[in-house]
Amino acid sequence: MEKLLVKSNILSVLEDKIQIIKTGEGAVYLVGPIKLPVNLYGETVEFKWYSWLKADEIVEDYEEVIDRLSSAHLADYQQSSVLVYGDFEYGEDALIRMHSICHTGDIFGSKRCDCGYQLRQSMKMIVEHGTGALFYLANHEGRGIGLFSKAMAYILQENGYDTVEANEALGFVDDSRNYEEAITVLKALRAKPVTLITNNPKKLEALRIAGLPVSGRTPLWGDVSEYNEHYLQTKVKKSGHLV
């Protein structure tokens, strides 16, 4: 009886924080918002954090969803997140960033790329703007090749290959990232136009193809150094990034 009461209490706390977004191939489970105070350039800024999980099977019983967590081995996989700031649902103008996970740049602060800088700077831009969201996309490491393959690509880059050549030499396309899940979540959180923080026209195109109202683009360049200058030039010359 006590165990059932505890389970009932847990369910009453969590069920209002779980949203099921049905898709053509299953569902996306969105959990949040959760208060997340963040240290951003020495100041504490409070974001609202969501995480989501794609599932091939639609389970609408929240108790069953929770029961499955302990056997799902989710720690073996990456899950994506979104950090929301301000009145994202109703604000007239919102900045968004579709940020691909970069283990080396975001966590270790690697200067071989500009990803860590772009992560922190886009969060700063969103806060200064007043409202927006940063989508942190977990299956995008190395433009979609994964961390282990990215490590091998780095070795090739140390031996004369550029970033595009290295990916292709390992049997990958230059950029295999997909934004469908993030766009599904974005549609659930906001219907009004957004301004995209990006240098990548493919991200703009993905939003427009999905029918999302896009009011513009804000570029994000910076943190150029001897370590990443060739990498950044390659993104412009071969990957079509906008200067």
Tab-separated table of C-alpha atoms in Angstrom:
chain	number	residue	atom	x	y	z
A	1	MET	CA	0.000	0.000	0.000
A	2	GLU	CA	2.810	2.395	0.938
A	3	LYS	CA	4.628	1.604	-2.298
A	4	LEU	CA	1.487	2.360	-4.313
A	5	LEU	CA	1.088	5.674	-2.470
A	6	VAL	CA	4.684	6.646	-3.213
A	7	LYS	CA	4.190	5.751	-6.870
A	8	SER	CA	0.990	7.793	-6.991
A	9	ASN	CA	2.786	10.804	-5.492
A	10	ILE	CA	5.624	10.491	-8.019
A	11	LEU	CA	3.163	10.291	-10.879
A	12	SER	CA	1.243	13.364	-9.677
A	13	VAL	CA	4.497	15.365	-9.612
A	14	LEU	CA	5.786	14.226	-13.009
A	15	GLU	CA	2.733	13.848	-15.238
A	16	ASP	CA	2.225	17.598	-15.699
A	17	LYS	CA	5.831	17.880	-16.864
A	18	ILE	CA	5.568	15.232	-19.600
A	19	GLN	CA	4.251	16.117	-23.033
A	20	ILE	CA	3.689	13.600	-25.818
A	21	ILE	CA	4.196	15.003	-29.298
A	22	LYS	CA	2.909	12.463	-31.799
A	23	THR	CA	4.755	12.171	-35.099
A	24	GLY	CA	4.219	10.084	-38.198
A	25	GLU	CA	6.685	7.489	-36.911
A	26	GLY	CA	5.939	7.341	-33.193
A	27	ALA	CA	6.292	10.142	-30.695
A	28	VAL	CA	8.644	12.613	-29.081
A	29	TYR	CA	8.443	12.775	-25.279
A	30	LEU	CA	9.210	16.258	-23.977
A	31	VAL	CA	9.972	16.704	-20.266
A	32	GLY	CA	10.010	20.131	-18.645
A	33	PRO	CA	10.207	22.976	-17.990
A	34	ILE	CA	12.759	22.698	-15.189
A	35	LYS	CA	14.418	25.720	-13.586
A	36	LEU	CA	18.094	25.740	-14.542
A	37	PRO	CA	20.303	28.516	-13.150
A	38	VAL	CA	23.298	28.839	-15.480
A	39	ASN	CA	26.671	30.502	-14.969
A	40	LEU	CA	26.936	32.618	-18.127
A	41	TYR	CA	30.054	34.794	-18.323
A	42	GLY	CA	30.160	35.179	-14.539
A	43	GLU	CA	26.460	35.952	-14.079
A	44	THR	CA	23.709	33.580	-12.962
A	45	VAL	CA	20.920	33.409	-15.536
A	46	GLU	CA	17.831	31.260	-15.059
A	47	PHE	CA	16.741	29.244	-18.081
A	48	LYS	CA	13.905	26.756	-18.412
A	49	TRP	CA	15.308	23.368	-19.395
A	50	TYR	CA	13.542	20.666	-21.390
A	51	SER	CA	14.842	17.297	-22.551
A	52	TRP	CA	13.272	15.084	-25.177
A	53	LEU	CA	13.345	11.477	-26.251
A	54	LYS	CA	12.230	9.990	-29.557
A	55	ALA	CA	10.261	6.742	-29.396
A	56	ASP	CA	9.044	4.439	-32.150
A	57	GLU	CA	6.104	3.326	-30.010
A	58	ILE	CA	3.455	5.671	-28.606
A	59	VAL	CA	2.757	5.015	-24.923
A	60	GLU	CA	0.173	7.416	-23.509
A	61	ASP	CA	0.072	5.939	-20.000
A	62	TYR	CA	2.547	8.109	-18.066
A	63	GLU	CA	2.899	5.485	-15.350
A	64	GLU	CA	4.099	2.993	-17.952
A	65	VAL	CA	6.471	5.587	-19.419
A	66	ILE	CA	8.051	6.091	-15.988
A	67	ASP	CA	8.182	2.334	-15.307
A	68	ARG	CA	10.167	1.776	-18.504
A	69	LEU	CA	12.915	4.262	-17.618
A	70	SER	CA	14.961	1.964	-15.380
A	71	SER	CA	15.242	-0.712	-18.063
A	72	ALA	CA	15.715	1.565	-21.080
A	73	HIS	CA	19.486	2.097	-20.512
A	74	LEU	CA	19.163	5.720	-21.606
A	75	ALA	CA	22.643	6.517	-20.263
A	76	ASP	CA	24.026	4.471	-23.166
A	77	TYR	CA	22.621	7.054	-25.565
A	78	GLN	CA	22.530	10.826	-25.872
A	79	GLN	CA	19.306	12.760	-25.416
A	80	SER	CA	18.714	16.271	-26.725
A	81	SER	CA	17.742	19.367	-24.760
A	82	VAL	CA	16.368	22.839	-25.205
A	83	LEU	CA	17.103	25.831	-22.976
A	84	VAL	CA	14.294	28.406	-23.070
A	85	TYR	CA	14.629	31.985	-21.881
A	86	GLY	CA	11.902	34.563	-21.327
A	87	ASP	CA	8.385	34.399	-22.740
A	88	PHE	CA	9.263	32.073	-25.579
A	89	GLU	CA	5.719	30.939	-26.320
A	90	TYR	CA	4.144	34.378	-26.707
A	91	GLY	CA	7.008	36.852	-27.187
A	92	GLU	CA	6.767	38.694	-30.493
A	93	ASP	CA	10.369	38.160	-31.541
A	94	ALA	CA	12.527	35.252	-30.391
A	95	LEU	CA	16.072	34.150	-31.173
A	96	ILE	CA	16.781	30.441	-31.551
A	97	ARG	CA	19.967	28.454	-31.982
A	98	MET	CA	20.103	24.879	-33.302
A	99	HIS	CA	23.396	23.846	-31.696
A	100	SER	CA	25.046	20.543	-32.548
A	101	ILE	CA	26.726	18.779	-29.650
A	102	CYS	CA	30.510	19.126	-29.698
A	103	HIS	CA	32.118	17.073	-26.948
A	104	THR	CA	35.585	18.549	-27.531
A	105	GLY	CA	34.521	22.169	-27.993
A	106	ASP	CA	31.560	22.491	-25.625
A	107	ILE	CA	33.002	20.474	-22.733
A	108	PHE	CA	36.786	20.594	-23.072
A	109	GLY	CA	36.976	24.068	-24.617
A	110	SER	CA	38.880	22.885	-27.701
A	111	LYS	CA	40.016	25.629	-30.045
A	112	ARG	CA	40.110	23.350	-33.086
A	113	CYS	CA	36.570	24.549	-33.763
A	114	ASP	CA	34.362	27.475	-32.725
A	115	CYS	CA	31.575	25.370	-31.192
A	116	GLY	CA	32.199	26.186	-27.522
A	117	TYR	CA	32.268	29.892	-28.314
A	118	GLN	CA	29.074	29.610	-30.373
A	119	LEU	CA	27.310	27.764	-27.548
A	120	ARG	CA	28.080	30.370	-24.893
A	121	GLN	CA	27.704	33.364	-27.198
A	122	SER	CA	24.315	32.283	-28.535
A	123	MET	CA	23.053	31.850	-24.957
A	124	LYS	CA	24.303	35.358	-24.194
A	125	MET	CA	22.610	36.743	-27.304
A	126	ILE	CA	19.303	35.093	-26.342
A	127	VAL	CA	19.431	36.557	-22.829
A	128	GLU	CA	20.309	40.033	-24.102
A	129	HIS	CA	17.509	39.812	-26.668
A	130	GLY	CA	14.979	38.994	-23.956
A	131	THR	CA	13.581	35.706	-25.171
A	132	GLY	CA	14.649	32.684	-27.189
A	133	ALA	CA	15.723	29.069	-27.072
A	134	LEU	CA	18.875	27.049	-27.556
A	135	PHE	CA	18.313	23.551	-28.933
A	136	TYR	CA	21.189	21.243	-27.969
A	137	LEU	CA	21.155	18.396	-30.482
A	138	ALA	CA	22.721	15.227	-29.144
A	139	ASN	CA	23.112	13.095	-32.255
A	140	HIS	CA	24.968	15.737	-34.265
A	141	GLU	CA	28.553	15.173	-33.092
A	142	GLY	CA	31.015	15.833	-35.918
A	143	ARG	CA	28.154	16.914	-38.237
A	144	GLY	CA	26.543	13.536	-37.611
A	145	ILE	CA	29.463	11.064	-37.651
A	146	GLY	CA	29.761	10.462	-33.890
A	147	LEU	CA	32.547	11.072	-31.407
A	148	PHE	CA	34.719	8.021	-32.181
A	149	SER	CA	34.637	8.732	-35.917
A	150	LYS	CA	35.332	12.392	-35.194
A	151	ALA	CA	38.490	11.370	-33.322
A	152	MET	CA	39.699	9.507	-36.414
A	153	ALA	CA	38.761	12.487	-38.595
A	154	TYR	CA	40.917	14.688	-36.359
A	155	ILE	CA	43.880	12.371	-36.943
A	156	LEU	CA	43.368	12.734	-40.701
A	157	GLN	CA	43.186	16.512	-40.287
A	158	GLU	CA	46.545	16.407	-38.523
A	159	ASN	CA	47.875	14.718	-41.649
A	160	GLY	CA	46.783	17.220	-44.261
A	161	TYR	CA	43.059	16.605	-44.771
A	162	ASP	CA	40.540	19.380	-44.224
A	163	THR	CA	37.389	18.713	-42.183
A	164	VAL	CA	35.225	17.855	-45.209
A	165	GLU	CA	37.871	15.628	-46.799
A	166	ALA	CA	38.383	13.784	-43.513
A	167	ASN	CA	34.672	12.981	-43.116
A	168	GLU	CA	34.401	11.828	-46.717
A	169	ALA	CA	37.575	9.720	-46.465
A	170	LEU	CA	35.924	7.786	-43.627
A	171	GLY	CA	32.874	7.070	-45.782
A	172	PHE	CA	30.590	9.830	-44.497
A	173	VAL	CA	28.934	12.723	-46.299
A	174	ASP	CA	30.040	16.198	-45.300
A	175	ASP	CA	26.924	16.865	-43.217
A	176	SER	CA	24.321	14.231	-42.288
A	177	ARG	CA	22.529	16.175	-39.556
A	178	ASN	CA	18.750	16.056	-39.346
A	179	TYR	CA	16.629	18.721	-37.626
A	180	GLU	CA	13.200	17.046	-37.708
A	181	GLU	CA	13.047	16.207	-33.982
A	182	ALA	CA	14.157	19.699	-32.960
A	183	ILE	CA	11.609	21.269	-35.294
A	184	THR	CA	8.863	19.034	-33.838
A	185	VAL	CA	9.738	20.284	-30.350
A	186	LEU	CA	9.998	23.894	-31.547
A	187	LYS	CA	6.485	23.693	-33.012
A	188	ALA	CA	5.198	22.408	-29.656
A	189	LEU	CA	6.767	25.336	-27.800
A	190	ARG	CA	6.143	28.234	-30.172
A	191	ALA	CA	4.015	29.119	-33.218
A	192	LYS	CA	5.230	32.679	-33.793
A	193	PRO	CA	8.170	33.638	-36.065
A	194	VAL	CA	11.751	33.075	-34.952
A	195	THR	CA	15.119	34.520	-35.894
A	196	LEU	CA	17.748	31.823	-36.321
A	197	ILE	CA	21.285	32.292	-34.985
A	198	THR	CA	23.388	30.522	-37.593
A	199	ASN	CA	25.937	30.723	-40.359
A	200	ASN	CA	24.554	27.576	-41.985
A	201	PRO	CA	21.914	28.035	-44.722
A	202	LYS	CA	20.911	24.363	-44.382
A	203	LYS	CA	19.420	25.105	-40.963
A	204	LEU	CA	17.361	27.974	-42.385
A	205	GLU	CA	16.189	25.743	-45.211
A	206	ALA	CA	15.150	22.981	-42.782
A	207	LEU	CA	12.915	25.406	-40.859
A	208	ARG	CA	11.356	26.809	-44.012
A	209	ILE	CA	10.682	23.373	-45.512
A	210	ALA	CA	8.915	22.458	-42.261
A	211	GLY	CA	6.652	25.478	-42.687
A	212	LEU	CA	7.970	27.395	-39.693
A	213	PRO	CA	7.740	31.182	-39.865
A	214	VAL	CA	11.315	32.508	-39.964
A	215	SER	CA	11.748	36.259	-39.613
A	216	GLY	CA	15.491	36.310	-40.276
A	217	ARG	CA	19.014	35.141	-39.563
A	218	THR	CA	21.655	36.399	-37.162
A	219	PRO	CA	25.275	35.391	-37.924
A	220	LEU	CA	27.587	33.963	-35.277
A	221	TRP	CA	31.297	34.213	-36.029
A	222	GLY	CA	34.120	34.692	-33.538
A	223	ASP	CA	36.943	33.098	-31.568
A	224	VAL	CA	39.087	32.762	-34.696
A	225	SER	CA	42.606	31.531	-33.949
A	226	GLU	CA	45.563	29.780	-35.531
A	227	TYR	CA	43.992	26.479	-34.427
A	228	ASN	CA	40.664	26.823	-36.247
A	229	GLU	CA	41.218	29.361	-39.039
A	230	HIS	CA	41.543	26.692	-41.759
A	231	TYR	CA	38.530	24.826	-40.350
A	232	LEU	CA	36.371	27.960	-40.498
A	233	GLN	CA	37.532	28.772	-44.037
A	234	THR	CA	36.611	25.229	-45.110
A	235	LYS	CA	33.101	25.633	-43.697
A	236	VAL	CA	32.629	28.679	-45.935
A	237	LYS	CA	34.337	27.343	-49.078
A	238	LYS	CA	33.066	23.744	-49.021
A	239	SER	CA	30.063	23.581	-46.690
A	240	GLY	CA	28.344	26.744	-47.881
A	241	HIS	CA	28.383	28.646	-44.599
A	242	LEU	CA	27.496	32.320	-44.925
A	243	VAL	CA	30.159	34.882	-44.065
